Every structure is written in C-alpha cells, then in structure tokens.
Amino acid sequence: MTFDRAQQLDALLEPYLQARREQQLYRSPLTLESPQGARVLQGGRWLHNFCSNDYLGLAQHPALIEAGQAALARWGAGAGASHLVCGHSQEHAALEDELAAFVARPRALVFSSGYMANLGVLTGLLNKRQAVFEDRLNHASLLDGGRFSDGDFARFAHNDCADLERRLTDCPSPNPWVVVDGVYSMDGDQAPLTELAQLCQRHSALLMVDDAHGLGVFGPQGQGTLAAAGLDLQAAPVLMGTLGKALGSFGAFVAGSQTLIDSLIQRARTYIYTTALPPAQAAISRQALRILQQEPEHLARLHSNIQRWRQGAQALGLAISPSQSAIQPLILGSNERALHYQAELLAAGFWVSAIRPPTVPQGTARLRITLSAAHQASQIDALLTCLAQLQRQDPSLCQDPSLCQGSSLCRGSSL
Ligand code: PLP
C-alpha cells in the first residue's frame, strides 16, 4: 500500500502559506551564527543588532555564564519532571524567593515562559462569566489567555481609561479583571498604571500587569513599572515578569499573595502539566537578579542609550513615538514599506525587525528598534546616519520634513 496522507495535509496547508506570501506577511527566522549581542553574525556578515530584547546586555554577562556552567555541573542538563512531580529543585525555590523579595511581594511562582505564565493565570483563575478587560494592544499571550479562559473577555481602547471606566461601570459581573502590559511590546509606551489602579479601586476590579518589557528597565534597580509608579500588591495584585528579556535568561514568574500563588499551583495548567525549567536556567536568573542589584551601570547605560537615540532621531525629525522604554518603533504603515526599510537597513549592516499584522494593527507596520546597554554610542549614531540617508530618499519618514532638511545628520552623512 502506498501512503499519501502527508501530501493531503500539505495540500490543505499550502493555500494559507501562499496567501501570506502574497500579502507580504510570510515569516521565517534568520539564523544567528554568533551569540546574542549588540553585534551578531548572520548570513556570514556582522550586523549591528537593534532588535533583541536583551536590554541590559546580560545574556553575555560572564557572571551569568559562569553561574550557568556551575549549575549545569551541579544539577545536570534538565529538570527531569514537572514541578509537582519531582522537578522542583532548590534552584527553583531560591529563585522564587529572590524574585518575590525583588518585586516586594510575598511569593512568586516560576513558569517556563511568559506565554505560559499569562495563559496559566488567565485560564486558571478566571471563573465562568467573570469579566476580563484587556488593553487592545496587550501581548498575544494575554489576549489568548483571556480568549481561552472561561471569563467574559473584552478589549478596551489602548491606554484609554475613559473607555475602560465605561465598560467597568456597565459590567454586570462582580470582581472584574483589568489586564495590561506595563510596557507595550510593539509601541514601547507604558500603561497609565496609577490611573488604572485608581480606576480598579473605584470599581473593585483586579489589576494584572505583564511587565515583560518593564522588568530590568524601570524602577530604581529594575523592579519594573509598578515599582516605578509606587504601586504595591494591594494596587495590582497580579504581577507577571519574564526572565528572557532584560534579565538575559529564560522563563517567567508570577508574583503576588500566598493565596494567589497557592491557587496557581492548583489551577494553572501551564504550570502543572509541563516540565520545570532546567535548574541551571534558574541559577542563571538568580545571578541576573544579583547583577541588577550590584551593577547599576547596566541600567544607567541603557537609559543613556535610549536618550541618545531619541535625541538623534528627534534632531532628524523622524516620526518617533513617545516611548521612554528600550522599544522605539518607527511606524511606516504598509507591510511593503516596513519590509523595504528592513531590507535597506540590513543591506547597510543593521538588523532591525519589520513588525507586521497580526502582531500590530493593520496599516501600522513598523520597524521595531530596540536599544540595549550593550550598544556603543557609535552604533546608535551609525543607525541614525543610515536612517538619515534613507530619509533623504523618502522624506515621508520624517514627521516634519523641514526639520530633517535642517539637520546636520541629514545634510552631510555617509556610512
Ligand atoms: N508578555 C509580553 C508583553 C511579551 O512581549 C512577551 C514576549 O515574548 C511575553 C509576554 C512572552 O514571554 P516569553 O517570551 O517568556 O514567552
């Protein structure tokens, strides 16, 4: 007998792929030939990297690598089981204690990724018909969590407290949840956390903040956007943070009350039914937390790099967003345009990713430029110089073309 079931499956799948190609929405990963960093080897060329989430440059910090090597030697390669079977090691337990102390909450629970943490919280804790209001620009993992949960899921207009208040006022069910990103992953702007906490207090709503891009970036030592806003557990009872971005490691956690964490251990399926993170990875995250507290220079350098970028881009008249975070998008509109600029920058030696729908709303395709403490000032200046050249070919890149023509970068730049 000959089989042709794979052919049958491919025939079913191919039309979707073809449509994605035609809409300039087809995606495929490029393969790194060097470790993550401010300069990376790709396709045999060294590129200036402006698209990683390694905001503090910790992925290559020698102390993290040493901590990982020592923990690998002590604990071996893998956890071997889920936390609740026999995969929960002293490294995991210590990481949870240290994370809780760092974000000033009674307890923390480690998940294998931020996607799983968000899914676990929302699908695990929302009761049938419990309302959950999410900012419409929330990360996909939060939106999926709300959608896949038993709750009544709705989205409110981005950072629009008036829209949220109307929805909370009309909400028939008690104990609604309000779920936001601390820093929006594709726009870099921050949620108005103080207003949101006040709104939640007035309406007895429960605020959950995903601080994937705020942890390690905002707050005195990088404790995140809630700490920066002076909001504690009572104001925002659910905090999610990731360990694979500014902390340079991998994994995620949820922090909150003892009861919140106990409930997640019983109810979060993405915690219960998956292998625990390798203990060595937990050891790397613990080292990253120590570095955040002992070496403030990384945070300071990140913010000075962000300011250098913003000042340079403003001088060029580029249409930058109000973001103060490491994420500095340049919104270009069409998918073709975003891909065109990505290709131009790549040709000039800069790796900047074009972000297209459905990751961002239709018509807002963009270059998502990210800054890191690992960038040299000269790399940021070189990117600005390259954009200035591109801008001369396409003045619509500028918010204000007269500004751009007056800019010294724009007048005399060469790569
Ligand atoms: N939340 C936000 C806001 C993110 O940007 C990401 C990024 O990927 C995640 C959650 C998921 O985290 P992880 O990459 O650890 O799955």
PDB file of N, CA and C in Angstrom, residues 61-154:
ATOM      1  N   HIS A  61      26.680  38.281  29.882  1.00  0.00           N
ATOM      2  CA  HIS A  61      27.435  38.696  31.070  1.00  0.00           C
ATOM      3  C   HIS A  61      28.220  37.489  31.612  1.00  0.00           C
ATOM      4  N   PRO A  62      29.543  37.645  31.823  1.00  0.00           N
ATOM      5  CA  PRO A  62      30.348  36.494  32.263  1.00  0.00           C
ATOM      6  C   PRO A  62      29.806  35.860  33.543  1.00  0.00           C
ATOM      7  N   ALA A  63      29.251  36.650  34.444  1.00  0.00           N
ATOM      8  CA  ALA A  63      28.772  36.082  35.717  1.00  0.00           C
ATOM      9  C   ALA A  63      27.558  35.179  35.490  1.00  0.00           C
ATOM     10  N   LEU A  64      26.737  35.512  34.514  1.00  0.00           N
ATOM     11  CA  LEU A  64      25.578  34.646  34.220  1.00  0.00           C
ATOM     12  C   LEU A  64      26.056  33.333  33.591  1.00  0.00           C
ATOM     13  N   ILE A  65      27.028  33.463  32.691  1.00  0.00           N
ATOM     14  CA  ILE A  65      27.536  32.262  32.020  1.00  0.00           C
ATOM     15  C   ILE A  65      28.203  31.343  33.048  1.00  0.00           C
ATOM     16  N   GLU A  66      29.007  31.947  33.945  1.00  0.00           N
ATOM     17  CA  GLU A  66      29.658  31.134  34.992  1.00  0.00           C
ATOM     18  C   GLU A  66      28.628  30.475  35.902  1.00  0.00           C
ATOM     19  N   ALA A  67      27.604  31.226  36.262  1.00  0.00           N
ATOM     20  CA  ALA A  67      26.563  30.661  37.147  1.00  0.00           C
ATOM     21  C   ALA A  67      25.894  29.481  36.448  1.00  0.00           C
ATOM     22  N   GLY A  68      25.656  29.625  35.149  1.00  0.00           N
ATOM     23  CA  GLY A  68      25.022  28.542  34.396  1.00  0.00           C
ATOM     24  C   GLY A  68      25.920  27.325  34.319  1.00  0.00           C
ATOM     25  N   GLN A  69      27.225  27.579  34.072  1.00  0.00           N
ATOM     26  CA  GLN A  69      28.160  26.446  33.960  1.00  0.00           C
ATOM     27  C   GLN A  69      28.263  25.692  35.284  1.00  0.00           C
ATOM     28  N   ALA A  70      28.355  26.448  36.381  1.00  0.00           N
ATOM     29  CA  ALA A  70      28.469  25.807  37.700  1.00  0.00           C
ATOM     30  C   ALA A  70      27.189  25.023  38.013  1.00  0.00           C
ATOM     31  N   ALA A  71      26.045  25.608  37.660  1.00  0.00           N
ATOM     32  CA  ALA A  71      24.777  24.932  37.975  1.00  0.00           C
ATOM     33  C   ALA A  71      24.582  23.707  37.081  1.00  0.00           C
ATOM     34  N   LEU A  72      25.048  23.800  35.847  1.00  0.00           N
ATOM     35  CA  LEU A  72      24.972  22.608  34.973  1.00  0.00           C
ATOM     36  C   LEU A  72      25.786  21.469  35.568  1.00  0.00           C
ATOM     37  N   ALA A  73      26.992  21.819  36.067  1.00  0.00           N
ATOM     38  CA  ALA A  73      27.852  20.787  36.656  1.00  0.00           C
ATOM     39  C   ALA A  73      27.183  20.196  37.901  1.00  0.00           C
ATOM     40  N   ARG A  74      26.480  21.061  38.659  1.00  0.00           N
ATOM     41  CA  ARG A  74      25.887  20.555  39.908  1.00  0.00           C
ATOM     42  C   ARG A  74      24.558  19.824  39.681  1.00  0.00           C
ATOM     43  N   TRP A  75      23.722  20.388  38.776  1.00  0.00           N
ATOM     44  CA  TRP A  75      22.341  19.897  38.667  1.00  0.00           C
ATOM     45  C   TRP A  75      22.073  19.056  37.420  1.00  0.00           C
ATOM     46  N   GLY A  76      22.982  19.112  36.476  1.00  0.00           N
ATOM     47  CA  GLY A  76      22.743  18.383  35.228  1.00  0.00           C
ATOM     48  C   GLY A  76      21.937  19.205  34.239  1.00  0.00           C
ATOM     49  N   ALA A  77      21.566  18.569  33.126  1.00  0.00           N
ATOM     50  CA  ALA A  77      21.026  19.315  31.981  1.00  0.00           C
ATOM     51  C   ALA A  77      19.560  19.698  32.124  1.00  0.00           C
ATOM     52  N   GLY A  78      18.757  18.804  32.668  1.00  0.00           N
ATOM     53  CA  GLY A  78      17.318  19.090  32.657  1.00  0.00           C
ATOM     54  C   GLY A  78      16.682  18.847  33.999  1.00  0.00           C
ATOM     55  N   ALA A  79      15.472  19.388  34.175  1.00  0.00           N
ATOM     56  CA  ALA A  79      14.761  19.233  35.453  1.00  0.00           C
ATOM     57  C   ALA A  79      14.204  17.814  35.601  1.00  0.00           C
ATOM     58  N   GLY A  80      13.903  17.179  34.483  1.00  0.00           N
ATOM     59  CA  GLY A  80      13.505  15.776  34.537  1.00  0.00           C
ATOM     60  C   GLY A  80      12.043  15.509  34.811  1.00  0.00           C
ATOM     61  N   ALA A  81      11.314  16.513  35.246  1.00  0.00           N
ATOM     62  CA  ALA A  81       9.888  16.303  35.551  1.00  0.00           C
ATOM     63  C   ALA A  81       9.233  17.665  35.770  1.00  0.00           C
ATOM     64  N   SER A  82       7.931  17.647  35.894  1.00  0.00           N
ATOM     65  CA  SER A  82       7.235  18.902  36.210  1.00  0.00           C
ATOM     66  C   SER A  82       7.483  19.242  37.685  1.00  0.00           C
ATOM     67  N   HIS A  83       7.163  20.498  38.051  1.00  0.00           N
ATOM     68  CA  HIS A  83       7.401  20.939  39.433  1.00  0.00           C
ATOM     69  C   HIS A  83       6.681  20.035  40.435  1.00  0.00           C
ATOM     70  N   LEU A  84       5.447  19.672  40.123  1.00  0.00           N
ATOM     71  CA  LEU A  84       4.643  18.962  41.122  1.00  0.00           C
ATOM     72  C   LEU A  84       4.950  17.467  41.166  1.00  0.00           C
ATOM     73  N   VAL A  85       5.712  16.969  40.205  1.00  0.00           N
ATOM     74  CA  VAL A  85       6.118  15.561  40.277  1.00  0.00           C
ATOM     75  C   VAL A  85       7.448  15.518  41.052  1.00  0.00           C
ATOM     76  N   CYS A  86       8.573  15.686  40.368  1.00  0.00           N
ATOM     77  CA  CYS A  86       9.827  15.727  41.152  1.00  0.00           C
ATOM     78  C   CYS A  86      10.852  16.639  40.483  1.00  0.00           C
ATOM     79  N   GLY A  87      10.351  17.686  39.744  1.00  0.00           N
ATOM     80  CA  GLY A  87      11.275  18.550  39.008  1.00  0.00           C
ATOM     81  C   GLY A  87      11.602  19.860  39.707  1.00  0.00           C
ATOM     82  N   HIS A  88      11.051  20.078  40.900  1.00  0.00           N
ATOM     83  CA  HIS A  88      11.234  21.367  41.592  1.00  0.00           C
ATOM     84  C   HIS A  88      12.483  21.299  42.468  1.00  0.00           C
ATOM     85  N   SER A  89      13.532  22.013  42.047  1.00  0.00           N
ATOM     86  CA  SER A  89      14.815  21.921  42.766  1.00  0.00           C
ATOM     87  C   SER A  89      15.000  23.110  43.702  1.00  0.00           C
ATOM     88  N   GLN A  90      16.074  23.023  44.492  1.00  0.00           N
ATOM     89  CA  GLN A  90      16.419  24.163  45.365  1.00  0.00           C
ATOM     90  C   GLN A  90      16.685  25.424  44.551  1.00  0.00           C
ATOM     91  N   GLU A  91      17.207  25.265  43.331  1.00  0.00           N
ATOM     92  CA  GLU A  91      17.447  26.461  42.488  1.00  0.00           C
ATOM     93  C   GLU A  91      16.123  27.153  42.172  1.00  0.00           C
ATOM     94  N   HIS A  92      15.094  26.362  41.840  1.00  0.00           N
ATOM     95  CA  HIS A  92      13.787  26.967  41.551  1.00  0.00           C
ATOM     96  C   HIS A  92      13.241  27.658  42.799  1.00  0.00           C
ATOM     97  N   ALA A  93      13.335  26.951  43.932  1.00  0.00           N
ATOM     98  CA  ALA A  93      12.773  27.508  45.169  1.00  0.00           C
ATOM     99  C   ALA A  93      13.485  28.808  45.534  1.00  0.00           C
ATOM    100  N   ALA A  94      14.814  28.805  45.415  1.00  0.00           N
ATOM    101  CA  ALA A  94      15.569  30.013  45.769  1.00  0.00           C
ATOM    102  C   ALA A  94      15.242  31.146  44.794  1.00  0.00           C
ATOM    103  N   LEU A  95      15.110  30.801  43.516  1.00  0.00           N
ATOM    104  CA  LEU A  95      14.758  31.842  42.535  1.00  0.00           C
ATOM    105  C   LEU A  95      13.404  32.457  42.884  1.00  0.00           C
ATOM    106  N   GLU A  96      12.454  31.637  43.254  1.00  0.00           N
ATOM    107  CA  GLU A  96      11.129  32.168  43.602  1.00  0.00           C
ATOM    108  C   GLU A  96      11.215  33.094  44.809  1.00  0.00           C
ATOM    109  N   ASP A  97      11.979  32.696  45.813  1.00  0.00           N
ATOM    110  CA  ASP A  97      12.127  33.566  47.000  1.00  0.00           C
ATOM    111  C   ASP A  97      12.785  34.887  46.613  1.00  0.00           C
ATOM    112  N   GLU A  98      13.813  34.801  45.791  1.00  0.00           N
ATOM    113  CA  GLU A  98      14.564  36.019  45.445  1.00  0.00           C
ATOM    114  C   GLU A  98      13.746  36.937  44.531  1.00  0.00           C
ATOM    115  N   LEU A  99      12.967  36.338  43.637  1.00  0.00           N
ATOM    116  CA  LEU A  99      12.093  37.163  42.783  1.00  0.00           C
ATOM    117  C   LEU A  99      11.046  37.875  43.640  1.00  0.00           C
ATOM    118  N   ALA A 100      10.449  37.141  44.579  1.00  0.00           N
ATOM    119  CA  ALA A 100       9.424  37.743  45.434  1.00  0.00           C
ATOM    120  C   ALA A 100      10.017  38.924  46.209  1.00  0.00           C
ATOM    121  N   ALA A 101      11.218  38.713  46.759  1.00  0.00           N
ATOM    122  CA  ALA A 101      11.849  39.800  47.523  1.00  0.00           C
ATOM    123  C   ALA A 101      12.140  40.984  46.601  1.00  0.00           C
ATOM    124  N   PHE A 102      12.602  40.697  45.374  1.00  0.00           N
ATOM    125  CA  PHE A 102      12.984  41.769  44.449  1.00  0.00           C
ATOM    126  C   PHE A 102      11.784  42.652  44.093  1.00  0.00           C
ATOM    127  N   VAL A 103      10.648  42.039  43.871  1.00  0.00           N
ATOM    128  CA  VAL A 103       9.472  42.846  43.476  1.00  0.00           C
ATOM    129  C   VAL A 103       8.559  43.135  44.675  1.00  0.00           C
ATOM    130  N   ALA A 104       9.057  42.860  45.874  1.00  0.00           N
ATOM    131  CA  ALA A 104       8.360  43.200  47.120  1.00  0.00           C
ATOM    132  C   ALA A 104       6.939  42.637  47.172  1.00  0.00           C
ATOM    133  N   ARG A 105       6.844  41.348  46.924  1.00  0.00           N
ATOM    134  CA  ARG A 105       5.576  40.636  47.049  1.00  0.00           C
ATOM    135  C   ARG A 105       5.805  39.372  47.876  1.00  0.00           C
ATOM    136  N   PRO A 106       4.764  38.886  48.564  1.00  0.00           N
ATOM    137  CA  PRO A 106       5.001  37.744  49.455  1.00  0.00           C
ATOM    138  C   PRO A 106       5.553  36.516  48.747  1.00  0.00           C
ATOM    139  N   ARG A 107       5.055  36.223  47.564  1.00  0.00           N
ATOM    140  CA  ARG A 107       5.531  34.997  46.906  1.00  0.00           C
ATOM    141  C   ARG A 107       5.640  35.150  45.400  1.00  0.00           C
ATOM    142  N   ALA A 108       6.399  34.261  44.798  1.00  0.00           N
ATOM    143  CA  ALA A 108       6.497  34.226  43.324  1.00  0.00           C
ATOM    144  C   ALA A 108       6.489  32.770  42.885  1.00  0.00           C
ATOM    145  N   LEU A 109       6.033  32.563  41.664  1.00  0.00           N
ATOM    146  CA  LEU A 109       5.993  31.206  41.099  1.00  0.00           C
ATOM    147  C   LEU A 109       6.629  31.254  39.716  1.00  0.00           C
ATOM    148  N   VAL A 110       7.588  30.360  39.486  1.00  0.00           N
ATOM    149  CA  VAL A 110       8.295  30.366  38.203  1.00  0.00           C
ATOM    150  C   VAL A 110       7.528  29.537  37.173  1.00  0.00           C
ATOM    151  N   PHE A 111       7.403  30.077  35.975  1.00  0.00           N
ATOM    152  CA  PHE A 111       6.825  29.364  34.826  1.00  0.00           C
ATOM    153  C   PHE A 111       7.928  29.190  33.776  1.00  0.00           C
ATOM    154  N   SER A 112       7.672  28.273  32.828  1.00  0.00           N
ATOM    155  CA  SER A 112       8.701  28.013  31.821  1.00  0.00           C
ATOM    156  C   SER A 112       8.798  29.101  30.763  1.00  0.00           C
ATOM    157  N   SER A 113       7.769  29.915  30.606  1.00  0.00           N
ATOM    158  CA  SER A 113       7.871  31.067  29.699  1.00  0.00           C
ATOM    159  C   SER A 113       6.788  32.073  30.067  1.00  0.00           C
ATOM    160  N   GLY A 114       6.945  33.286  29.539  1.00  0.00           N
ATOM    161  CA  GLY A 114       5.946  34.320  29.791  1.00  0.00           C
ATOM    162  C   GLY A 114       4.611  33.966  29.149  1.00  0.00           C
ATOM    163  N   TYR A 115       4.697  33.360  27.977  1.00  0.00           N
ATOM    164  CA  TYR A 115       3.454  32.953  27.297  1.00  0.00           C
ATOM    165  C   TYR A 115       2.676  31.998  28.203  1.00  0.00           C
ATOM    166  N   MET A 116       3.397  31.053  28.782  1.00  0.00           N
ATOM    167  CA  MET A 116       2.730  30.060  29.632  1.00  0.00           C
ATOM    168  C   MET A 116       2.236  30.687  30.937  1.00  0.00           C
ATOM    169  N   ALA A 117       2.981  31.630  31.476  1.00  0.00           N
ATOM    170  CA  ALA A 117       2.544  32.287  32.723  1.00  0.00           C
ATOM    171  C   ALA A 117       1.217  33.008  32.490  1.00  0.00           C
ATOM    172  N   ASN A 118       1.146  33.777  31.406  1.00  0.00           N
ATOM    173  CA  ASN A 118      -0.088  34.530  31.144  1.00  0.00           C
ATOM    174  C   ASN A 118      -1.264  33.598  30.880  1.00  0.00           C
ATOM    175  N   LEU A 119      -1.015  32.572  30.108  1.00  0.00           N
ATOM    176  CA  LEU A 119      -2.075  31.609  29.822  1.00  0.00           C
ATOM    177  C   LEU A 119      -2.523  30.913  31.114  1.00  0.00           C
ATOM    178  N   GLY A 120      -1.545  30.562  31.933  1.00  0.00           N
ATOM    179  CA  GLY A 120      -1.845  29.855  33.177  1.00  0.00           C
ATOM    180  C   GLY A 120      -2.677  30.693  34.132  1.00  0.00           C
ATOM    181  N   VAL A 121      -2.306  31.963  34.276  1.00  0.00           N
ATOM    182  CA  VAL A 121      -3.054  32.836  35.199  1.00  0.00           C
ATOM    183  C   VAL A 121      -4.492  32.998  34.713  1.00  0.00           C
ATOM    184  N   LEU A 122      -4.646  33.358  33.449  1.00  0.00           N
ATOM    185  CA  LEU A 122      -5.991  33.747  32.986  1.00  0.00           C
ATOM    186  C   LEU A 122      -6.899  32.543  32.787  1.00  0.00           C
ATOM    187  N   THR A 123      -6.367  31.483  32.213  1.00  0.00           N
ATOM    188  CA  THR A 123      -7.243  30.316  32.032  1.00  0.00           C
ATOM    189  C   THR A 123      -7.449  29.594  33.366  1.00  0.00           C
ATOM    190  N   GLY A 124      -6.490  29.731  34.277  1.00  0.00           N
ATOM    191  CA  GLY A 124      -6.601  29.016  35.545  1.00  0.00           C
ATOM    192  C   GLY A 124      -7.490  29.708  36.560  1.00  0.00           C
ATOM    193  N   LEU A 125      -7.462  31.039  36.567  1.00  0.00           N
ATOM    194  CA  LEU A 125      -8.100  31.736  37.687  1.00  0.00           C
ATOM    195  C   LEU A 125      -9.439  32.390  37.371  1.00  0.00           C
ATOM    196  N   LEU A 126      -9.717  32.634  36.095  1.00  0.00           N
ATOM    197  CA  LEU A 126     -10.992  33.316  35.793  1.00  0.00           C
ATOM    198  C   LEU A 126     -12.150  32.327  35.852  1.00  0.00           C
ATOM    199  N   ASN A 127     -13.139  32.693  36.623  1.00  0.00           N
ATOM    200  CA  ASN A 127     -14.323  31.838  36.723  1.00  0.00           C
ATOM    201  C   ASN A 127     -15.241  32.062  35.539  1.00  0.00           C
ATOM    202  N   LYS A 128     -16.218  31.176  35.395  1.00  0.00           N
ATOM    203  CA  LYS A 128     -17.194  31.304  34.314  1.00  0.00           C
ATOM    204  C   LYS A 128     -17.878  32.661  34.387  1.00  0.00           C
ATOM    205  N   ARG A 129     -17.886  33.380  33.271  1.00  0.00           N
ATOM    206  CA  ARG A 129     -18.568  34.662  33.103  1.00  0.00           C
ATOM    207  C   ARG A 129     -17.942  35.818  33.871  1.00  0.00           C
ATOM    208  N   GLN A 130     -16.797  35.568  34.533  1.00  0.00           N
ATOM    209  CA  GLN A 130     -16.111  36.682  35.196  1.00  0.00           C
ATOM    210  C   GLN A 130     -15.552  37.601  34.103  1.00  0.00           C
ATOM    211  N   ALA A 131     -15.780  38.902  34.258  1.00  0.00           N
ATOM    212  CA  ALA A 131     -15.354  39.807  33.183  1.00  0.00           C
ATOM    213  C   ALA A 131     -13.848  40.012  33.220  1.00  0.00           C
ATOM    214  N   VAL A 132     -13.239  40.050  32.032  1.00  0.00           N
ATOM    215  CA  VAL A 132     -11.820  40.407  31.940  1.00  0.00           C
ATOM    216  C   VAL A 132     -11.653  41.429  30.819  1.00  0.00           C
ATOM    217  N   PHE A 133     -11.164  42.611  31.187  1.00  0.00           N
ATOM    218  CA  PHE A 133     -10.969  43.700  30.227  1.00  0.00           C
ATOM    219  C   PHE A 133      -9.481  43.824  29.950  1.00  0.00           C
ATOM    220  N   GLU A 134      -9.133  43.742  28.691  1.00  0.00           N
ATOM    221  CA  GLU A 134      -7.717  43.833  28.325  1.00  0.00           C
ATOM    222  C   GLU A 134      -7.484  45.006  27.369  1.00  0.00           C
ATOM    223  N   ASP A 135      -6.367  45.677  27.553  1.00  0.00           N
ATOM    224  CA  ASP A 135      -5.963  46.703  26.588  1.00  0.00           C
ATOM    225  C   ASP A 135      -5.849  46.038  25.213  1.00  0.00           C
ATOM    226  N   ARG A 136      -6.333  46.735  24.184  1.00  0.00           N
ATOM    227  CA  ARG A 136      -6.364  46.063  22.880  1.00  0.00           C
ATOM    228  C   ARG A 136      -4.973  45.807  22.300  1.00  0.00           C
ATOM    229  N   LEU A 137      -3.962  46.475  22.834  1.00  0.00           N
ATOM    230  CA  LEU A 137      -2.596  46.227  22.336  1.00  0.00           C
ATOM    231  C   LEU A 137      -1.812  45.279  23.246  1.00  0.00           C
ATOM    232  N   ASN A 138      -2.512  44.609  24.156  1.00  0.00           N
ATOM    233  CA  ASN A 138      -1.820  43.629  25.004  1.00  0.00           C
ATOM    234  C   ASN A 138      -1.096  42.576  24.168  1.00  0.00           C
ATOM    235  N   HIS A 139      -0.062  42.006  24.781  1.00  0.00           N
ATOM    236  CA  HIS A 139       0.671  40.933  24.118  1.00  0.00           C
ATOM    237  C   HIS A 139      -0.252  39.748  23.816  1.00  0.00           C
ATOM    238  N   ALA A 140       0.070  39.042  22.744  1.00  0.00           N
ATOM    239  CA  ALA A 140      -0.750  37.915  22.284  1.00  0.00           C
ATOM    240  C   ALA A 140      -1.024  36.903  23.400  1.00  0.00           C
ATOM    241  N   SER A 141      -0.056  36.695  24.283  1.00  0.00           N
ATOM    242  CA  SER A 141      -0.248  35.686  25.341  1.00  0.00           C
ATOM    243  C   SER A 141      -1.330  36.108  26.318  1.00  0.00           C
ATOM    244  N   LEU A 142      -1.463  37.406  26.560  1.00  0.00           N
ATOM    245  CA  LEU A 142      -2.540  37.884  27.440  1.00  0.00           C
ATOM    246  C   LEU A 142      -3.885  37.787  26.719  1.00  0.00           C
ATOM    247  N   LEU A 143      -3.879  38.179  25.460  1.00  0.00           N
ATOM    248  CA  LEU A 143      -5.135  38.124  24.690  1.00  0.00           C
ATOM    249  C   LEU A 143      -5.588  36.677  24.548  1.00  0.00           C
ATOM    250  N   ASP A 144      -4.643  35.791  24.267  1.00  0.00           N
ATOM    251  CA  ASP A 144      -5.003  34.370  24.165  1.00  0.00           C
ATOM    252  C   ASP A 144      -5.526  33.858  25.508  1.00  0.00           C
ATOM    253  N   GLY A 145      -4.861  34.252  26.583  1.00  0.00           N
ATOM    254  CA  GLY A 145      -5.294  33.822  27.911  1.00  0.00           C
ATOM    255  C   GLY A 145      -6.720  34.241  28.191  1.00  0.00           C
ATOM    256  N   GLY A 146      -7.036  35.488  27.856  1.00  0.00           N
ATOM    257  CA  GLY A 146      -8.405  35.977  28.064  1.00  0.00           C
ATOM    258  C   GLY A 146      -9.399  35.225  27.189  1.00  0.00           C
ATOM    259  N   ARG A 147      -9.012  35.042  25.934  1.00  0.00           N
ATOM    260  CA  ARG A 147      -9.896  34.359  24.979  1.00  0.00           C
ATOM    261  C   ARG A 147     -10.143  32.914  25.361  1.00  0.00           C
ATOM    262  N   PHE A 148      -9.093  32.218  25.777  1.00  0.00           N
ATOM    263  CA  PHE A 148      -9.208  30.785  26.077  1.00  0.00           C
ATOM    264  C   PHE A 148      -9.810  30.533  27.463  1.00  0.00           C
ATOM    265  N   SER A 149      -9.976  31.598  28.244  1.00  0.00           N
ATOM    266  CA  SER A 149     -10.477  31.410  29.620  1.00  0.00           C
ATOM    267  C   SER A 149     -11.989  31.235  29.609  1.00  0.00           C
ATOM    268  N   ASP A 150     -12.532  30.913  30.786  1.00  0.00           N
ATOM    269  CA  ASP A 150     -13.993  30.813  30.913  1.00  0.00           C
ATOM    270  C   ASP A 150     -14.630  32.177  31.153  1.00  0.00           C
ATOM    271  N   GLY A 151     -13.811  33.209  31.317  1.00  0.00           N
ATOM    272  CA  GLY A 151     -14.353  34.536  31.624  1.00  0.00           C
ATOM    273  C   GLY A 151     -14.971  35.201  30.405  1.00  0.00           C
ATOM    274  N   ASP A 152     -15.605  36.355  30.643  1.00  0.00           N
ATOM    275  CA  ASP A 152     -16.150  37.172  29.543  1.00  0.00           C
ATOM    276  C   ASP A 152     -15.072  38.164  29.149  1.00  0.00           C
ATOM    277  N   PHE A 153     -14.486  37.906  27.973  1.00  0.00           N
ATOM    278  CA  PHE A 153     -13.297  38.656  27.553  1.00  0.00           C
ATOM    279  C   PHE A 153     -13.690  39.839  26.664  1.00  0.00           C
ATOM    280  N   ALA A 154     -13.173  41.020  26.976  1.00  0.00           N
ATOM    281  CA  ALA A 154     -13.408  42.189  26.107  1.00  0.00           C
ATOM    282  C   ALA A 154     -12.135  43.029  26.086  1.00  0.00           C
TER     283      ALA A 154
END
